Every structure is written in structure tokens, then in C-alpha cells.
PDB file of C-alpha atoms in Angstrom:
ATOM      1  CA  SER V   1      -8.556 -13.664 -27.420  1.00 78.00           C
ATOM      2  CA  VAL V   2      -5.372 -12.163 -27.034  1.00 84.00           C
ATOM      3  CA  LEU V   3      -2.304 -13.292 -25.783  1.00 85.00           C
ATOM      4  CA  LEU V   4      -0.217 -10.964 -23.776  1.00 87.00           C
ATOM      5  CA  GLU V   5       2.860 -11.878 -23.907  1.00 85.00           C
ATOM      6  CA  HIS V   6       5.807 -10.896 -20.920  1.00 84.00           C
ATOM      7  CA  GLY V   7       9.844 -12.221 -21.872  1.00 73.00           C
ATOM      8  CA  GLN V   8      10.394 -15.236 -23.754  1.00 68.00           C
ATOM      9  CA  VAL V   9       9.583 -18.775 -23.168  1.00 65.00           C
ATOM     10  CA  GLY V  10      12.320 -19.788 -20.906  1.00 66.00           C
ATOM     11  CA  GLN V  11      13.293 -16.654 -19.145  1.00 70.00           C
ATOM     12  CA  PRO V  12      13.107 -16.118 -15.981  1.00 67.00           C
ATOM     13  CA  ASN V  13      11.495 -14.303 -13.988  1.00 63.00           C
ATOM     14  CA  LYS V  14       8.551 -13.195 -15.987  1.00 73.00           C
ATOM     15  CA  ASP V  15       5.650 -14.589 -13.990  1.00 84.00           C
ATOM     16  CA  VAL V  16       2.937 -12.607 -13.673  1.00 89.00           C
ATOM     17  CA  THR V  17       2.182 -11.946 -10.251  1.00 90.00           C
ATOM     18  CA  THR V  18      -0.981  -8.821 -10.708  1.00 93.00           C
ATOM     19  CA  LEU V  19      -3.230  -6.870 -13.072  1.00 93.00           C
ATOM     20  CA  GLU V  20      -5.453  -4.523 -12.909  1.00 95.00           C
ATOM     21  CA  TRP V  21      -8.427  -2.432 -15.041  1.00 94.00           C
ATOM     22  CA  SER V  22      -8.300   0.650 -15.508  1.00 94.00           C
ATOM     23  CA  SER V  23     -12.219   2.575 -14.739  1.00 91.00           C
ATOM     24  CA  SER V  24     -12.413   2.919 -17.925  1.00 92.00           C
ATOM     25  CA  GLY V  25     -11.754  -0.292 -19.293  1.00 92.00           C
ATOM     26  CA  ASP V  26      -9.875   0.810 -21.858  1.00 93.00           C
ATOM     27  CA  LEU V  27      -5.375  -0.196 -20.053  1.00 94.00           C
ATOM     28  CA  LEU V  28      -4.763  -3.342 -18.663  1.00 95.00           C
ATOM     29  CA  ALA V  29      -1.747  -3.276 -16.771  1.00 96.00           C
ATOM     30  CA  THR V  30       0.115  -5.682 -15.669  1.00 96.00           C
ATOM     31  CA  GLY V  31       2.914  -6.589 -12.359  1.00 95.00           C
ATOM     32  CA  SER V  32       5.538  -9.225 -12.940  1.00 93.00           C
ATOM     33  CA  TYR V  33       8.588 -10.685 -10.684  1.00 92.00           C
ATOM     34  CA  ASP V  34      11.100  -9.407 -13.429  1.00 92.00           C
ATOM     35  CA  GLY V  35       9.793  -5.485 -11.455  1.00 95.00           C
ATOM     36  CA  VAL V  36       8.384  -4.115 -14.539  1.00 95.00           C
ATOM     37  CA  ALA V  37       4.802  -2.967 -15.302  1.00 96.00           C
ATOM     38  CA  ARG V  38       3.349  -3.164 -18.284  1.00 95.00           C
ATOM     39  CA  VAL V  39       0.484  -1.093 -19.401  1.00 96.00           C
ATOM     40  CA  TRP V  40      -2.039  -2.703 -22.357  1.00 95.00           C
ATOM     41  CA  LYS V  41      -4.347  -1.006 -25.045  1.00 94.00           C
ATOM     42  CA  ARG V  42      -8.042  -3.594 -24.749  1.00 91.00           C
ATOM     43  CA  SER V  43      -6.721  -4.686 -28.241  1.00 93.00           C
ATOM     44  CA  GLY V  44      -3.265  -6.371 -26.596  1.00 94.00           C
ATOM     45  CA  GLU V  45      -1.236  -3.921 -27.839  1.00 94.00           C
ATOM     46  CA  LEU V  46       2.055  -2.831 -25.029  1.00 95.00           C
ATOM     47  CA  ILE V  47       2.518   0.608 -24.927  1.00 95.00           C
ATOM     48  CA  HIS V  48       4.758   0.807 -21.401  1.00 95.00           C
ATOM     49  CA  LEU V  49       6.966  -0.277 -20.165  1.00 95.00           C
ATOM     50  CA  LEU V  50       7.724   0.922 -16.337  1.00 97.00           C
ATOM     51  CA  THR V  51      10.735  -0.083 -14.942  1.00 95.00           C
ATOM     52  CA  CYS V  52      12.017   1.743 -11.669  1.00 96.00           C
ATOM     53  CA  HIS V  53      11.672  -1.318  -9.906  1.00 97.00           C
ATOM     54  CA  ARG V  54      14.487  -3.055  -8.328  1.00 97.00           C
ATOM     55  CA  GLY V  55      12.916  -6.330  -7.480  1.00 96.00           C
ATOM     56  CA  PRO V  56       9.215  -8.010  -8.087  1.00 96.00           C
ATOM     57  CA  ILE V  57       5.998  -5.629  -8.068  1.00 97.00           C
ATOM     58  CA  PHE V  58       3.543  -7.534  -5.776  1.00 96.00           C
ATOM     59  CA  SER V  59       0.246  -5.435  -5.740  1.00 97.00           C
ATOM     60  CA  LEU V  60      -1.359  -2.863  -9.066  1.00 97.00           C
ATOM     61  CA  LYS V  61      -3.938  -0.531  -8.577  1.00 98.00           C
ATOM     62  CA  TRP V  62      -5.368   2.286 -11.040  1.00 98.00           C
ATOM     63  CA  ASN V  63      -6.748   4.784  -9.127  1.00 97.00           C
ATOM     64  CA  LYS V  64     -10.394   6.060 -10.103  1.00 95.00           C
ATOM     65  CA  SER V  65      -9.687   8.797 -12.345  1.00 96.00           C
ATOM     66  CA  GLY V  66      -7.148   6.410 -14.098  1.00 95.00           C
ATOM     67  CA  ASN V  67      -4.329   9.080 -14.295  1.00 95.00           C
ATOM     68  CA  PHE V  68      -2.605   7.476 -11.862  1.00 97.00           C
ATOM     69  CA  LEU V  69      -0.895   3.857 -11.156  1.00 98.00           C
ATOM     70  CA  LEU V  70      -0.052   2.569  -7.861  1.00 98.00           C
ATOM     71  CA  SER V  71       2.775  -0.256  -7.870  1.00 98.00           C
ATOM     72  CA  GLY V  72       3.728  -1.843  -3.992  1.00 98.00           C
ATOM     73  CA  SER V  73       7.601  -3.967  -4.718  1.00 98.00           C
ATOM     74  CA  TYR V  74       9.547  -6.634  -2.643  1.00 98.00           C
ATOM     75  CA  ASP V  75      12.120  -4.046  -3.138  1.00 98.00           C
ATOM     76  CA  LYS V  76      10.275  -1.946  -0.036  1.00 98.00           C
ATOM     77  CA  THR V  77       9.023   1.039  -1.752  1.00 98.00           C
ATOM     78  CA  THR V  78       5.784   1.594  -3.587  1.00 98.00           C
ATOM     79  CA  ILE V  79       5.808   3.591  -7.311  1.00 98.00           C
ATOM     80  CA  VAL V  80       2.966   6.745  -7.998  1.00 98.00           C
ATOM     81  CA  TRP V  81       3.256   6.489 -11.554  1.00 98.00           C
ATOM     82  CA  GLU V  82       1.846   9.103 -13.706  1.00 97.00           C
ATOM     83  CA  VAL V  83       0.070   7.048 -17.127  1.00 95.00           C
ATOM     84  CA  THR V  84      -1.830   8.192 -19.591  1.00 86.00           C
ATOM     85  CA  SER V  85      -1.891   6.598 -23.869  1.00 79.00           C
ATOM     86  CA  GLU V  86       1.439   8.630 -24.678  1.00 87.00           C
ATOM     87  CA  LYS V  87       3.318   8.637 -21.277  1.00 89.00           C
ATOM     88  CA  GLY V  88       4.441   6.494 -17.866  1.00 94.00           C
ATOM     89  CA  LEU V  89       6.222   8.027 -15.717  1.00 96.00           C
ATOM     90  CA  VAL V  90       7.151   8.615 -12.174  1.00 97.00           C
ATOM     91  CA  ARG V  91       4.781  10.582 -10.552  1.00 97.00           C
ATOM     92  CA  GLN V  92       7.002   9.528  -6.447  1.00 98.00           C
ATOM     93  CA  GLN V  93       7.823   6.643  -5.596  1.00 98.00           C
ATOM     94  CA  PHE V  94       7.288   6.553  -1.204  1.00 98.00           C
ATOM     95  CA  SER V  95      10.254   4.327   0.686  1.00 98.00           C
ATOM     96  CA  PHE V  96       9.347   4.533   3.904  1.00 97.00           C
ATOM     97  CA  HIS V  97       8.653   0.648   4.650  1.00 98.00           C
ATOM     98  CA  GLN V  98      11.879  -1.687   5.724  1.00 98.00           C
ATOM     99  CA  ALA V  99      10.952  -4.351   4.172  1.00 98.00           C
ATOM    100  CA  PRO V 100       9.309  -5.781   1.278  1.00 98.00           C
ATOM    101  CA  ALA V 101       5.410  -3.754   0.134  1.00 98.00           C
ATOM    102  CA  LEU V 102       2.831  -6.900   0.079  1.00 98.00           C
ATOM    103  CA  ASP V 103       0.059  -4.518  -1.037  1.00 98.00           C
ATOM    104  CA  VAL V 104      -0.686  -0.879  -1.635  1.00 98.00           C
ATOM    105  CA  ASP V 105      -4.986   0.338  -2.172  1.00 98.00           C
ATOM    106  CA  TRP V 106      -6.296   3.570  -2.927  1.00 98.00           C
ATOM    107  CA  LYS V 107      -8.078   5.910  -0.833  1.00 98.00           C
ATOM    108  CA  ASP V 108      -9.255   8.447  -3.167  1.00 97.00           C
ATOM    109  CA  ASP V 109      -7.681   9.524  -6.665  1.00 97.00           C
ATOM    110  CA  ASN V 110      -4.491  10.879  -4.290  1.00 98.00           C
ATOM    111  CA  THR V 111      -4.123   9.031  -1.110  1.00 98.00           C
ATOM    112  CA  PHE V 112      -3.574   5.111  -0.595  1.00 98.00           C
ATOM    113  CA  ALA V 113      -2.490   2.607   1.748  1.00 98.00           C
ATOM    114  CA  SER V 114       0.335   0.292   1.158  1.00 98.00           C
ATOM    115  CA  CYS V 115       1.590  -2.660   4.271  1.00 98.00           C
ATOM    116  CA  SER V 116       4.315  -4.965   4.608  1.00 98.00           C
ATOM    117  CA  THR V 117       5.992  -7.112   5.852  1.00 98.00           C
ATOM    118  CA  ASP V 118       7.687  -5.149   8.363  1.00 98.00           C
ATOM    119  CA  GLN V 119       4.322  -4.585  10.376  1.00 98.00           C
ATOM    120  CA  CYS V 120       3.587  -0.959   9.524  1.00 98.00           C
ATOM    121  CA  VAL V 121       0.380  -0.173   7.496  1.00 98.00           C
ATOM    122  CA  HIS V 122       1.237   3.072   6.248  1.00 98.00           C
ATOM    123  CA  ILE V 123      -1.315   6.133   4.767  1.00 98.00           C
ATOM    124  CA  CYS V 124       0.391   7.980   2.263  1.00 98.00           C
ATOM    125  CA  GLN V 125      -0.293  11.022  -0.441  1.00 98.00           C
ATOM    126  CA  VAL V 126       0.426  12.137  -3.097  1.00 98.00           C
ATOM    127  CA  GLY V 127       3.277  15.588  -3.245  1.00 98.00           C
ATOM    128  CA  LYS V 128       4.377  14.387   0.436  1.00 98.00           C
ATOM    129  CA  HIS V 129       7.475  13.339   1.882  1.00 96.00           C
ATOM    130  CA  GLU V 130       6.380  11.870   4.620  1.00 97.00           C
ATOM    131  CA  PRO V 131       3.672   9.197   5.279  1.00 98.00           C
ATOM    132  CA  ILE V 132      -0.235  10.715   6.359  1.00 96.00           C
ATOM    133  CA  LYS V 133      -0.222   8.163   8.782  1.00 97.00           C
ATOM    134  CA  THR V 134       1.412   4.984  10.257  1.00 97.00           C
ATOM    135  CA  TYR V 135      -0.456   1.876  12.155  1.00 98.00           C
ATOM    136  CA  ARG V 136       1.538  -0.252  14.229  1.00 96.00           C
ATOM    137  CA  GLY V 137      -0.862  -2.960  15.708  1.00 96.00           C
ATOM    138  CA  HIS V 138      -0.062  -6.276  13.757  1.00 98.00           C
ATOM    139  CA  LYS V 139       2.529  -8.005  15.320  1.00 98.00           C
ATOM    140  CA  ASP V 140       3.781  -9.965  11.776  1.00 98.00           C
ATOM    141  CA  GLU V 141       3.484  -9.512   7.925  1.00 98.00           C
ATOM    142  CA  VAL V 142       0.245  -7.751   6.844  1.00 98.00           C
ATOM    143  CA  ASN V 143      -0.323  -9.284   3.506  1.00 98.00           C
ATOM    144  CA  ALA V 144      -2.706  -7.337   2.922  1.00 98.00           C
ATOM    145  CA  VAL V 145      -4.822  -3.223   3.357  1.00 98.00           C
ATOM    146  CA  LYS V 146      -8.587  -2.250   1.839  1.00 98.00           C
ATOM    147  CA  TRP V 147     -10.922   0.711   2.205  1.00 98.00           C
ATOM    148  CA  ASP V 148     -13.984   0.305   2.666  1.00 98.00           C
ATOM    149  CA  PRO V 149     -16.510   1.593  -0.039  1.00 98.00           C
ATOM    150  CA  SER V 150     -16.926   5.026   2.016  1.00 97.00           C
ATOM    151  CA  GLY V 151     -13.037   5.533   2.501  1.00 97.00           C
ATOM    152  CA  MET V 152     -13.322   6.339   6.316  1.00 97.00           C
ATOM    153  CA  LEU V 153     -12.718   2.801   7.070  1.00 98.00           C
ATOM    154  CA  LEU V 154      -9.077   0.890   6.615  1.00 98.00           C
ATOM    155  CA  ALA V 155      -9.109  -3.253   6.686  1.00 98.00           C
ATOM    156  CA  SER V 156      -5.940  -4.828   7.397  1.00 98.00           C
ATOM    157  CA  CYS V 157      -4.644  -8.785   7.798  1.00 98.00           C
ATOM    158  CA  SER V 158      -1.556 -10.250   9.297  1.00 98.00           C
ATOM    159  CA  ASP V 159      -0.073 -13.623   9.370  1.00 98.00           C
ATOM    160  CA  ASP V 160      -0.454 -12.733  13.177  1.00 98.00           C
ATOM    161  CA  CYS V 161      -3.569 -14.084  12.129  1.00 98.00           C
ATOM    162  CA  THR V 162      -5.325 -10.932  13.375  1.00 98.00           C
ATOM    163  CA  ALA V 163      -6.989  -8.818  11.135  1.00 98.00           C
ATOM    164  CA  LYS V 164      -7.141  -5.157  12.093  1.00 98.00           C
ATOM    165  CA  VAL V 165      -9.860  -2.220  11.128  1.00 98.00           C
ATOM    166  CA  TRP V 166      -9.102   0.809  11.488  1.00 98.00           C
ATOM    167  CA  ASN V 167     -11.011   4.106  11.529  1.00 98.00           C
ATOM    168  CA  VAL V 168      -9.445   6.749   9.407  1.00 96.00           C
ATOM    169  CA  ALA V 169     -11.334   9.371  10.076  1.00 93.00           C
ATOM    170  CA  ASP V 170     -10.117   9.462  13.699  1.00 93.00           C
ATOM    171  CA  ASP V 171      -6.417  11.868  13.925  1.00 89.00           C
ATOM    172  CA  LEU V 172      -6.307  11.250  17.453  1.00 89.00           C
ATOM    173  CA  VAL V 173      -6.608   7.396  17.669  1.00 91.00           C
ATOM    174  CA  LEU V 174      -3.824   5.395  15.786  1.00 93.00           C
ATOM    175  CA  THR V 175      -5.487   2.080  17.659  1.00 96.00           C
ATOM    176  CA  PRO V 176      -8.077  -0.392  15.824  1.00 97.00           C
ATOM    177  CA  LEU V 177     -11.985   0.081  15.547  1.00 97.00           C
ATOM    178  CA  HIS V 178     -11.592  -3.724  15.207  1.00 98.00           C
ATOM    179  CA  ASP V 179      -9.376  -6.493  16.949  1.00 98.00           C
ATOM    180  CA  PHE V 180     -10.834  -9.185  15.092  1.00 98.00           C
ATOM    181  CA  GLN V 181      -8.546 -12.217  16.445  1.00 97.00           C
ATOM    182  CA  SER V 182     -10.506 -15.901  15.963  1.00 97.00           C
ATOM    183  CA  HIS V 183      -9.525 -17.216  13.189  1.00 97.00           C
ATOM    184  CA  GLN V 184      -6.379 -20.063  14.001  1.00 97.00           C
ATOM    185  CA  GLN V 185      -4.372 -19.019  11.150  1.00 98.00           C
ATOM    186  CA  GLU V 186      -2.460 -16.487   8.934  1.00 98.00           C
ATOM    187  CA  ILE V 187      -4.951 -14.098   7.421  1.00 98.00           C
ATOM    188  CA  TYR V 188      -3.926 -14.059   4.053  1.00 97.00           C
ATOM    189  CA  THR V 189      -7.107 -11.675   2.404  1.00 97.00           C
ATOM    190  CA  VAL V 190      -9.992  -9.550   3.354  1.00 98.00           C
ATOM    191  CA  LYS V 191     -12.848  -7.799   1.283  1.00 98.00           C
ATOM    192  CA  TRP V 192     -15.048  -5.780   1.970  1.00 98.00           C
ATOM    193  CA  SER V 193     -18.761  -5.899   0.775  1.00 98.00           C
ATOM    194  CA  PRO V 194     -20.037  -3.721  -1.800  1.00 98.00           C
ATOM    195  CA  THR V 195     -22.529  -2.150   0.584  1.00 98.00           C
ATOM    196  CA  GLY V 196     -23.218   0.291   3.146  1.00 97.00           C
ATOM    197  CA  LYS V 197     -22.346   4.414   2.558  1.00 97.00           C
ATOM    198  CA  GLY V 198     -20.477   5.360  -0.541  1.00 97.00           C
ATOM    199  CA  SER V 199     -21.485   2.254  -2.449  1.00 97.00           C
ATOM    200  CA  LYS V 200     -23.931   1.355  -4.995  1.00 96.00           C
ATOM    201  CA  ASN V 201     -25.670  -0.738  -2.111  1.00 97.00           C
ATOM    202  CA  PRO V 202     -26.683   1.671   0.545  1.00 97.00           C
ATOM    203  CA  SER V 203     -28.737   0.598   2.418  1.00 97.00           C
ATOM    204  CA  LYS V 204     -27.599  -2.793   2.859  1.00 97.00           C
ATOM    205  CA  LEU V 205     -25.586  -4.036   5.926  1.00 97.00           C
ATOM    206  CA  LEU V 206     -21.557  -3.520   5.089  1.00 98.00           C
ATOM    207  CA  MET V 207     -19.453  -6.445   5.795  1.00 98.00           C
ATOM    208  CA  LEU V 208     -16.028  -6.897   5.975  1.00 98.00           C
ATOM    209  CA  ALA V 209     -15.130 -10.919   5.062  1.00 98.00           C
ATOM    210  CA  THR V 210     -11.644 -12.188   6.135  1.00 98.00           C
ATOM    211  CA  ALA V 211     -10.064 -15.550   4.772  1.00 98.00           C
ATOM    212  CA  SER V 212      -7.557 -17.587   5.840  1.00 98.00           C
ATOM    213  CA  PHE V 213      -5.190 -20.632   6.641  1.00 97.00           C
ATOM    214  CA  ASP V 214      -6.721 -22.314   8.750  1.00 97.00           C
ATOM    215  CA  GLY V 215      -9.611 -23.113   6.332  1.00 97.00           C
ATOM    216  CA  SER V 216     -12.046 -20.390   7.073  1.00 97.00           C
ATOM    217  CA  VAL V 217     -14.177 -17.755   6.142  1.00 98.00           C
ATOM    218  CA  ARG V 218     -15.241 -15.261   8.429  1.00 98.00           C
ATOM    219  CA  LEU V 219     -18.101 -12.226   7.640  1.00 98.00           C
ATOM    220  CA  TRP V 220     -18.165  -9.744  10.457  1.00 98.00           C
ATOM    221  CA  ASN V 221     -20.563  -6.901  10.940  1.00 98.00           C
ATOM    222  CA  ILE V 222     -18.701  -3.090  11.560  1.00 97.00           C
ATOM    223  CA  GLU V 223     -20.851  -1.777  13.365  1.00 96.00           C
ATOM    224  CA  THR V 224     -21.329  -4.180  16.267  1.00 97.00           C
ATOM    225  CA  GLY V 225     -17.342  -5.590  15.658  1.00 97.00           C
ATOM    226  CA  GLU V 226     -19.445  -9.356  16.129  1.00 98.00           C
ATOM    227  CA  CYS V 227     -19.267 -12.541  13.711  1.00 98.00           C
ATOM    228  CA  ILE V 228     -21.943 -12.574  11.854  1.00 97.00           C
ATOM    229  CA  ARG V 229     -21.371 -15.982   9.927  1.00 97.00           C
ATOM    230  CA  LEU V 230     -18.536 -18.541   9.060  1.00 98.00           C
ATOM    231  CA  LEU V 231     -18.196 -20.033   6.678  1.00 98.00           C
ATOM    232  CA  SER V 232     -16.237 -23.655   6.750  1.00 96.00           C
ATOM    233  CA  ARG V 233     -16.479 -26.543   4.221  1.00 95.00           C
ATOM    234  CA  HIS V 234     -13.300 -25.583   3.031  1.00 97.00           C
ATOM    235  CA  HIS V 235     -10.364 -28.159   3.750  1.00 96.00           C
ATOM    236  CA  GLU V 236      -7.227 -26.040   2.781  1.00 97.00           C
ATOM    237  CA  SER V 237      -6.275 -22.956   3.392  1.00 97.00           C
ATOM    238  CA  VAL V 238      -8.038 -19.870   1.862  1.00 97.00           C
ATOM    239  CA  TYR V 239      -6.395 -17.787  -0.584  1.00 96.00           C
ATOM    240  CA  SER V 240      -9.302 -15.463  -1.887  1.00 97.00           C
ATOM    241  CA  VAL V 241     -13.116 -14.231  -1.523  1.00 98.00           C
ATOM    242  CA  ALA V 242     -14.789 -11.992  -4.011  1.00 98.00           C
ATOM    243  CA  PHE V 243     -18.213 -10.890  -2.536  1.00 98.00           C
ATOM    244  CA  SER V 244     -21.036 -10.294  -6.113  1.00 98.00           C
ATOM    245  CA  PRO V 245     -22.096  -6.372  -6.929  1.00 97.00           C
ATOM    246  CA  SER V 246     -25.212  -7.281  -4.779  1.00 97.00           C
ATOM    247  CA  GLY V 247     -23.806  -8.315  -1.863  1.00 98.00           C
ATOM    248  CA  ASP V 248     -25.771 -11.475  -1.077  1.00 97.00           C
ATOM    249  CA  PHE V 249     -23.513 -13.776  -2.356  1.00 98.00           C
ATOM    250  CA  ILE V 250     -19.987 -14.124  -2.053  1.00 98.00           C
ATOM    251  CA  ALA V 251     -17.261 -16.894  -4.053  1.00 98.00           C
ATOM    252  CA  SER V 252     -14.194 -17.946  -2.248  1.00 98.00           C
ATOM    253  CA  GLY V 253     -11.112 -20.373  -3.003  1.00 97.00           C
ATOM    254  CA  SER V 254      -8.439 -22.694  -2.103  1.00 97.00           C
ATOM    255  CA  LEU V 255      -5.758 -25.215  -2.903  1.00 96.00           C
ATOM    256  CA  ALA V 256      -6.790 -27.700  -3.878  1.00 94.00           C
ATOM    257  CA  GLY V 257      -8.661 -26.453  -6.624  1.00 96.00           C
ATOM    258  CA  GLN V 258     -11.837 -26.178  -4.066  1.00 97.00           C
ATOM    259  CA  LEU V 259     -14.685 -22.892  -4.511  1.00 97.00           C
ATOM    260  CA  TYR V 260     -17.561 -22.364  -3.591  1.00 97.00           C
ATOM    261  CA  ILE V 261     -20.641 -19.578  -3.021  1.00 97.00           C
ATOM    262  CA  TRP V 262     -22.160 -18.866  -0.703  1.00 98.00           C
ATOM    263  CA  ASN V 263     -25.278 -17.099  -0.002  1.00 97.00           C
ATOM    264  CA  VAL V 264     -24.323 -14.300   2.843  1.00 97.00           C
ATOM    265  CA  LYS V 265     -27.400 -13.694   4.285  1.00 96.00           C
ATOM    266  CA  GLU V 266     -27.594 -17.456   5.219  1.00 95.00           C
ATOM    267  CA  GLY V 267     -23.894 -18.801   5.648  1.00 96.00           C
ATOM    268  CA  LYS V 268     -25.106 -21.494   3.450  1.00 96.00           C
ATOM    269  CA  THR V 269     -23.370 -22.458   0.362  1.00 96.00           C
ATOM    270  CA  ILE V 270     -25.578 -22.318  -3.216  1.00 95.00           C
ATOM    271  CA  LYS V 271     -22.773 -24.071  -5.614  1.00 95.00           C
ATOM    272  CA  SER V 272     -19.393 -26.097  -5.758  1.00 95.00           C
ATOM    273  CA  TYR V 273     -16.834 -26.428  -8.425  1.00 96.00           C
ATOM    274  CA  LYS V 274     -14.470 -28.520  -7.789  1.00 96.00           C
ATOM    275  CA  GLY V 275     -11.207 -28.305 -10.267  1.00 94.00           C
ATOM    276  CA  ASN V 276      -6.796 -29.185 -10.740  1.00 94.00           C
ATOM    277  CA  GLY V 277      -4.425 -27.239  -8.843  1.00 94.00           C
ATOM    278  CA  ASP V 278      -4.740 -24.869  -6.668  1.00 95.00           C
ATOM    279  CA  ILE V 279      -6.844 -21.285  -6.683  1.00 96.00           C
ATOM    280  CA  PHE V 280      -5.542 -18.148  -5.684  1.00 93.00           C
ATOM    281  CA  GLU V 281      -7.431 -15.480  -7.608  1.00 95.00           C
ATOM    282  CA  VAL V 282     -12.053 -15.194  -7.852  1.00 96.00           C
ATOM    283  CA  ALA V 283     -13.757 -13.017  -9.239  1.00 96.00           C
ATOM    284  CA  TRP V 284     -17.373 -11.716 -10.161  1.00 96.00           C
ATOM    285  CA  ASN V 285     -18.977 -10.112 -13.697  1.00 95.00           C
ATOM    286  CA  SER V 286     -20.812  -7.323 -13.494  1.00 92.00           C
ATOM    287  CA  GLY V 287     -24.360  -9.148 -14.085  1.00 94.00           C
ATOM    288  CA  GLU V 288     -23.609 -11.140 -11.319  1.00 95.00           C
ATOM    289  CA  SER V 289     -24.358 -14.496 -13.781  1.00 95.00           C
ATOM    290  CA  ARG V 290     -20.334 -15.542 -13.274  1.00 96.00           C
ATOM    291  CA  VAL V 291     -17.520 -16.289 -10.842  1.00 96.00           C
ATOM    292  CA  ALA V 292     -13.820 -16.265 -12.726  1.00 96.00           C
ATOM    293  CA  ALA V 293     -11.342 -18.770 -10.139  1.00 96.00           C
ATOM    294  CA  CYS V 294      -7.402 -18.658 -11.812  1.00 94.00           C
ATOM    295  CA  PHE V 295      -5.318 -22.338 -11.051  1.00 94.00           C
ATOM    296  CA  SER V 296      -2.330 -23.048 -10.905  1.00 91.00           C
ATOM    297  CA  SER V 297      -2.446 -25.872 -13.223  1.00 91.00           C
ATOM    298  CA  ASN V 298      -2.702 -22.618 -16.047  1.00 86.00           C
ATOM    299  CA  ILE V 299      -6.227 -23.112 -16.306  1.00 92.00           C
ATOM    300  CA  VAL V 300      -8.801 -19.691 -15.272  1.00 92.00           C
ATOM    301  CA  SER V 301     -12.298 -21.863 -15.301  1.00 94.00           C
ATOM    302  CA  VAL V 302     -15.994 -19.594 -15.427  1.00 95.00           C
ATOM    303  CA  ILE V 303     -18.844 -21.229 -13.740  1.00 94.00           C
ATOM    304  CA  ASP V 304     -22.326 -20.227 -14.182  1.00 94.00           C
ATOM    305  CA  PHE V 305     -24.944 -18.514 -11.345  1.00 92.00           C
ATOM    306  CA  HIS V 306     -28.189 -18.298 -11.621  1.00 82.00           C
ATOM    307  CA  ARG V 307     -29.797 -16.824  -7.542  1.00 67.00           C
ATOM    308  CA  VAL V 308     -32.225 -19.150  -8.101  1.00 54.00           C
ATOM    309  CA  GLN V 309     -30.717 -21.867  -7.446  1.00 51.00           C
ATOM    310  CA  MET V 310     -31.070 -23.922  -4.349  1.00 44.00           C
ATOM    311  CA  PRO V 311     -28.964 -24.525  -1.390  1.00 48.00           C
ATOM    312  CA  GLU V 312     -26.873 -27.323  -1.665  1.00 52.00           C
ATOM    313  CA  ARG V 313     -27.479 -29.974   1.319  1.00 45.00           C
ATOM    314  CA  LYS V 314     -24.578 -30.875   3.466  1.00 47.00           C
TER     315      LYS V 314
END
């Protein structure tokens, strides 16, 4: 294992807020509360300090080609960095939000979405100096934005307890294609299933998962707009969900350290794990045999998973 040091012990604002591997797996980007994005080689060598933000970095995303790194910050801006092994430079800084930028996500190598506590979602493009589109449907801060596998639909979720799906391909419509209002508390994150058009599982149904502070995860049929699964065993706020690579399973993690793995088709739990502290992120390995969960107690747990397990009894 390799330890990546972010500042000295006891130094304020060195907390790591986000990290992201490039698609090649050769470079790791980390963002921290000191406003610096760092780029590391797999060996652990720090090769770039990206220092243009004037506040904590909340989100980082590589584009698919791996030449641009996108960051969103408390300073209200998003930055596209041009990053190679030799250089790390600001390609363009976008200052369209009126409040902290909470999340960013690439549509393709040059187009991205960003969201903010200003209740807006912007779609921007490298080289253009105004947003391509702006969606203003939310009534409270927007916590996350995610593109579907086809790049035609954009999902957003908010403290207004709604998740919305925007048909970005329709240039004339700025109202949501779907407006999901079933959650009773804030929605912290959304995730698309790796299914449907543009995915590795094109014959399977495209779904959107929404995770809420009301303790539930909902799965939505995007064709019909119906909630097709209500996953409601959590007793605390759900901060993270992740579909397995096949789209057949979904993992969810909540405060108080509860992890569940669900069978998507049946909506039943097939594995549970209880750790110490709160879970803020869950992730699958590519082989669909393990789930990792990171806890507020400074622990990362890796849980073995086997598809053939029988459902748990309730």
C-alpha cells in the first residue's frame, strides 16, 4: 500500500474531500479542503499541485480521454485543468454559479454539468464563455448531477426533496422530463444504472437510484417515470449508493454504519454489514465480487460478495 500525504499532521484544512482515478488508471486526482487538487502517479509520486481555487474542492472528475480534469469548489467556480504527466494547467475557469459549486460531471470530453447551492444546474463546454443551458427547476441547493450512459439525460437531486431528470437533447424544453417527489427528506445523491443505451448492458432497463436522508433508496423506471423499487431497511440517512457493474445489484450505505446489498430485480437485501461510524461512500470492484465502504471512523471495509447468495430473511 502507498500513503498519500496531504499536508503535515495537525495542519488545518488538509481533509481529502474527493478523489478520482483517470480512465487509464495511471493517475489519481485528489481534492481537499485546502482548495488544492493534487495529481498522483500509481507509485504514489505527487506530480502536480493545482492551486487556482480559493476555497475547498468538493468534486473532481476526469473526462474519458484523461486529458482534462474538472473541479468544483466552494469558491463558486468550476475549473477545467489540462493535465498530463508533464503539466497541469488551467484550461478554463467558469464563474457562472452564484454560490458554492457542489458537484460536476462530464457528458463527453468537452461538455460537463455543474450544480450549486444557488439552486441552478449549468451545462458548459470547454471554449465557450456562457453556459450552453441552465436549468432552474430546484427550490433548494442542488447536491449532485449525473449523466446517464447515453449522455442524453441528466439527473439532479436537491435539498428540496426532489430528483429531476432533464432531457438535454431537447433544446427547446427547460422543464424536467421527470420530477420525482416521493422522498420525504433531502436527496443527497443519485446514480444511474450501468444499463440501457450507451452502456455495457444495453438490453437491460435504464434506472435511476435516489438516496435520501429519509432512510430510503428509490429506483425509478426512466421510460415511464414510475418508482419500481422502494428499498427501505435503513433507519438513518443514506449518503451513498452504487450499482454493480452488471446493474443487477445495488449497494447502499447510511449513517450509523449500515451497508446493504440489494437484488435490484426483487428489491430484497442479500447481504448486510454493520461497521463503526457513518458510511459516506460505497463502491464495487469491476469483477462484482467485492464492495468497499468508507467510514467516518477512518476505516475502509471491503466486503466479499457472491452472486449466488440466498436472500436474507426479514
